[in-house]
Short mmCIF file of C-alpha atoms in Angstrom, two decimals:
data_model
loop_
_atom_site.label_atom_id
_atom_site.label_comp_id
_atom_site.label_asym_id
_atom_site.label_seq_id
_atom_site.Cartn_x
_atom_site.Cartn_y
_atom_site.Cartn_z
CA UNK I 144 -59.63 -8.88 -105.91
CA UNK I 145 -59.98 -11.32 -102.50
CA UNK I 146 -62.80 -13.27 -103.67
CA UNK I 147 -61.94 -12.90 -107.31
CA UNK I 148 -60.88 -16.56 -107.27
CA UNK I 149 -63.91 -17.56 -105.08
CA UNK I 150 -66.32 -16.13 -108.01
CA UNK I 151 -64.42 -17.64 -110.78
CA UNK I 152 -64.79 -21.07 -109.20
CA UNK I 153 -68.59 -20.69 -108.62
CA UNK I 154 -69.07 -19.85 -111.97
CA UNK I 155 -66.79 -22.66 -112.99
CA UNK I 156 -69.31 -25.01 -110.72
CA UNK I 157 -72.82 -23.33 -112.00
CA UNK I 158 -71.71 -23.73 -115.50
CA UNK I 159 -70.79 -27.62 -115.24
CA UNK I 160 -74.44 -27.95 -113.02
CA UNK I 161 -76.08 -26.27 -116.08
CA UNK I 162 -74.53 -28.94 -118.85
CA UNK I 163 -75.20 -31.56 -115.70
CA UNK I 164 -78.95 -30.31 -116.19
CA UNK I 165 -78.66 -30.48 -119.55
CA UNK I 166 -78.05 -33.90 -120.08
CA UNK I 167 -80.42 -34.78 -117.13
CA UNK I 168 -82.88 -33.18 -119.48
CA UNK I 169 -81.65 -34.76 -122.78
CA UNK I 170 -82.51 -38.34 -121.29
CA UNK I 171 -85.75 -37.08 -120.61
CA UNK I 172 -86.57 -36.84 -124.74
CA UNK I 173 -89.34 -38.67 -126.75
CA UNK I 174 -86.78 -39.12 -129.69
CA UNK I 175 -83.45 -41.25 -128.89
CA UNK I 176 -81.82 -39.17 -131.70
CA UNK I 177 -82.54 -35.95 -130.53
CA UNK I 178 -81.48 -36.41 -127.01
CA UNK I 179 -77.62 -38.35 -128.65
CA UNK I 180 -77.47 -35.01 -130.30
CA UNK I 181 -77.94 -32.78 -127.11
CA UNK I 182 -75.84 -35.33 -125.18
CA UNK I 183 -73.37 -35.18 -128.18
CA UNK I 184 -73.16 -31.22 -128.41
CA UNK I 185 -72.85 -30.79 -124.33
CA UNK I 186 -69.56 -33.13 -124.94
CA UNK I 187 -68.32 -31.25 -127.96
CA UNK I 188 -68.84 -27.62 -125.72
CA UNK I 189 -67.14 -29.42 -123.00
CA UNK I 190 -64.22 -30.22 -124.29
CA UNK I 191 -63.83 -27.07 -126.33
CA UNK I 192 -64.02 -25.40 -122.95
CA UNK I 193 -61.36 -27.88 -121.23
CA UNK I 194 -59.01 -28.46 -124.55
CA UNK I 195 -59.00 -24.79 -126.18
CA UNK I 196 -60.42 -22.06 -123.68
CA UNK I 197 -58.79 -23.22 -120.38
CA UNK I 198 -55.44 -23.19 -121.68
CA UNK I 199 -55.64 -19.91 -123.79
CA UNK I 200 -56.93 -18.47 -120.10
CA UNK I 201 -53.79 -18.86 -118.56
CA UNK I 202 -52.40 -16.24 -120.74
CA UNK I 203 -54.24 -13.90 -123.45
CA UNK I 204 -58.19 -12.51 -122.59
CA UNK I 205 -60.64 -14.67 -124.04
CA UNK I 206 -63.75 -12.43 -125.97
CA UNK I 207 -66.96 -13.11 -124.51
CA UNK I 208 -68.30 -13.99 -128.05
CA UNK I 209 -70.54 -17.03 -128.20
CA UNK I 210 -68.49 -19.81 -129.30
CA UNK I 211 -70.32 -21.76 -132.00
CA UNK I 212 -70.70 -25.02 -129.83
CA UNK I 213 -73.25 -22.93 -127.38
CA UNK I 214 -75.07 -21.52 -130.15
CA UNK I 215 -75.74 -25.54 -131.41
CA UNK I 216 -76.38 -26.73 -127.91
CA UNK I 217 -78.95 -24.10 -127.52
CA UNK I 218 -80.51 -24.53 -131.15
CA UNK I 219 -81.04 -27.95 -129.59
CA UNK I 220 -82.46 -26.88 -126.30
CA UNK I 221 -85.12 -24.79 -128.43
CA UNK I 222 -85.53 -27.37 -130.87
CA UNK I 223 -86.35 -29.79 -127.55
CA UNK I 224 -89.09 -27.10 -126.60
CA UNK I 225 -87.85 -28.21 -122.81
CA UNK I 226 -87.89 -24.96 -120.81
CA UNK I 227 -85.26 -26.30 -118.38
CA UNK I 228 -83.02 -27.27 -120.88
CA UNK I 229 -83.20 -23.91 -122.36
CA UNK I 230 -82.51 -22.20 -118.86
CA UNK I 231 -79.94 -24.54 -118.05
CA UNK I 232 -78.12 -23.49 -121.98
CA UNK I 233 -78.29 -19.59 -120.55
CA UNK I 234 -77.38 -20.28 -116.83
CA UNK I 235 -74.01 -21.84 -118.80
CA UNK I 236 -73.72 -19.25 -121.17
CA UNK I 237 -74.06 -16.57 -118.62
CA UNK I 238 -71.68 -18.63 -116.09
CA UNK I 239 -69.18 -18.66 -118.98
CA UNK I 240 -69.15 -14.85 -119.27
CA UNK I 241 -68.60 -14.96 -115.38
CA UNK I 242 -65.62 -17.41 -115.62
CA UNK I 243 -64.11 -15.38 -118.44
CA UNK I 244 -64.92 -11.45 -117.42
CA UNK I 245 -63.81 -11.85 -113.23
CA UNK I 246 -61.12 -14.53 -114.46
CA UNK I 247 -59.36 -12.62 -116.66
CA UNK I 248 -59.57 -9.14 -115.11
CA UNK I 249 -56.43 -8.30 -113.77
CA UNK I 250 -54.91 -5.22 -111.14
CA UNK I 251 -53.41 -2.47 -112.96
CA UNK I 252 -49.94 -1.85 -112.73
CA UNK I 253 -50.63 1.58 -110.95
CA UNK I 254 -52.72 -0.05 -107.96
CA UNK I 255 -49.77 -2.30 -107.49
CA UNK I 256 -47.51 0.62 -107.10
CA UNK I 257 -49.94 2.16 -104.55
CA UNK I 258 -50.07 -1.35 -102.61
CA UNK I 259 -46.50 -1.93 -102.96
CA UNK I 260 -46.11 2.33 -101.67
CA UNK I 261 -48.44 1.94 -98.71
CA UNK I 262 -46.23 -1.28 -97.67
CA UNK I 263 -43.21 0.91 -97.72
CA UNK I 264 -44.89 3.91 -95.81
CA UNK I 265 -46.26 1.03 -93.11
CA UNK I 266 -42.69 -0.47 -92.69
CA UNK I 267 -41.49 3.45 -92.37
CA UNK I 268 -43.93 4.26 -89.68
CA UNK I 269 -43.42 0.99 -87.62
CA UNK I 270 -39.84 1.74 -87.97
CA UNK I 271 -39.68 5.63 -86.93
CA UNK I 272 -42.39 4.41 -84.04
CA UNK I 273 -39.73 1.56 -82.62
CA UNK I 274 -36.97 4.08 -83.03
CA UNK I 275 -35.55 4.03 -79.67
CA UNK I 276 -35.04 0.36 -79.47
CA UNK I 277 -32.72 -1.39 -82.22
CA UNK I 278 -33.66 -4.57 -80.93
CA UNK I 279 -37.97 -3.82 -80.71
CA UNK I 280 -37.36 -1.92 -84.16
CA UNK I 281 -35.87 -4.79 -85.74
CA UNK I 282 -38.72 -7.37 -84.76
CA UNK I 283 -41.29 -5.04 -85.60
CA UNK I 284 -40.15 -4.17 -89.22
CA UNK I 285 -39.34 -8.40 -89.31
CA UNK I 286 -43.27 -9.22 -88.41
CA UNK I 287 -44.61 -5.82 -90.50
CA UNK I 288 -42.24 -7.28 -93.55
CA UNK I 289 -43.57 -11.08 -93.25
CA UNK I 290 -47.17 -10.15 -92.72
CA UNK I 291 -46.98 -7.58 -95.61
CA UNK I 292 -45.43 -10.48 -97.93
CA UNK I 293 -48.09 -12.52 -97.15
CA UNK I 294 -50.61 -10.12 -98.01
CA UNK I 295 -48.60 -9.88 -101.44
CA UNK I 296 -48.72 -13.60 -102.08
CA UNK I 297 -52.40 -13.94 -101.19
CA UNK I 298 -52.64 -11.08 -103.71
CA UNK I 299 -50.76 -12.08 -106.52
CA UNK I 300 -52.55 -15.93 -106.13
CA UNK I 301 -55.63 -14.58 -106.14
CA UNK I 302 -55.53 -12.21 -109.32
CA UNK I 303 -55.19 -14.32 -111.92
CA UNK I 304 -57.00 -17.83 -110.85
CA UNK I 305 -55.84 -19.48 -113.87
CA UNK I 306 -52.31 -18.87 -113.48
CA UNK I 307 -50.05 -20.69 -111.18
CA UNK I 308 -49.97 -23.74 -108.67
CA UNK I 309 -53.24 -22.34 -107.17
CA UNK I 310 -54.70 -22.30 -110.79
CA UNK I 311 -58.65 -22.92 -111.48
CA UNK I 312 -59.11 -26.78 -112.93
CA UNK I 313 -61.52 -27.87 -115.19
CA UNK I 314 -62.43 -31.08 -113.43
CA UNK I 315 -66.62 -30.29 -112.86
CA UNK I 316 -66.55 -29.40 -116.70
CA UNK I 317 -64.16 -32.94 -116.99
CA UNK I 318 -67.08 -35.04 -114.94
CA UNK I 319 -69.35 -33.26 -117.38
CA UNK I 320 -67.12 -34.54 -120.45
CA UNK I 321 -67.04 -37.92 -119.03
CA UNK I 322 -70.71 -38.31 -117.98
CA UNK I 323 -71.60 -37.00 -122.01
CA UNK I 324 -69.51 -39.56 -123.32
CA UNK I 325 -70.54 -42.79 -121.67
CA UNK I 326 -72.72 -45.06 -123.06
CA UNK I 327 -76.39 -44.15 -122.13
CA UNK I 328 -78.63 -46.73 -120.57
CA UNK I 329 -82.02 -47.38 -122.14
CA UNK I 330 -84.57 -48.36 -119.88
CA UNK I 331 -86.93 -51.24 -120.26
#
């Protein structure tokens, strides 16, 4: 759970990077119409991720089934015959799966209960250890309570990477979308 947020963010970056590779490779296609079709599909897919998937990930789990947009993008990549583009689409798809699988995983209530019980046992044992001195007991309990509170806060933030103030945002995918929708300069 500690590194779940980092894994999910790395998957978002990998997904955006793979889509950027598709855009880069589309610029090298001989057929301008085919290049435009690939760019347009990257834009449609990125917009779908940002506008449909991202808000959904704050709540209910998403299915790992492939969205129609990535299937169409895969078909276009295969049609281009560019192995790098095909690999990039595969990487984007795998990164999406990691983002959804790890981002939507949750810690079961029984696990939270065990963590809470361990925290209470720790407080009791610290209190018993410093039982002779009321000031020492209060200070030790206050410090351990503060430490446990911080641990719970960190656990809660990292348990759901798409929820709350520290939620992962689709910034990298927005950059891909902006690039896919920008006009392409045609070399002379």
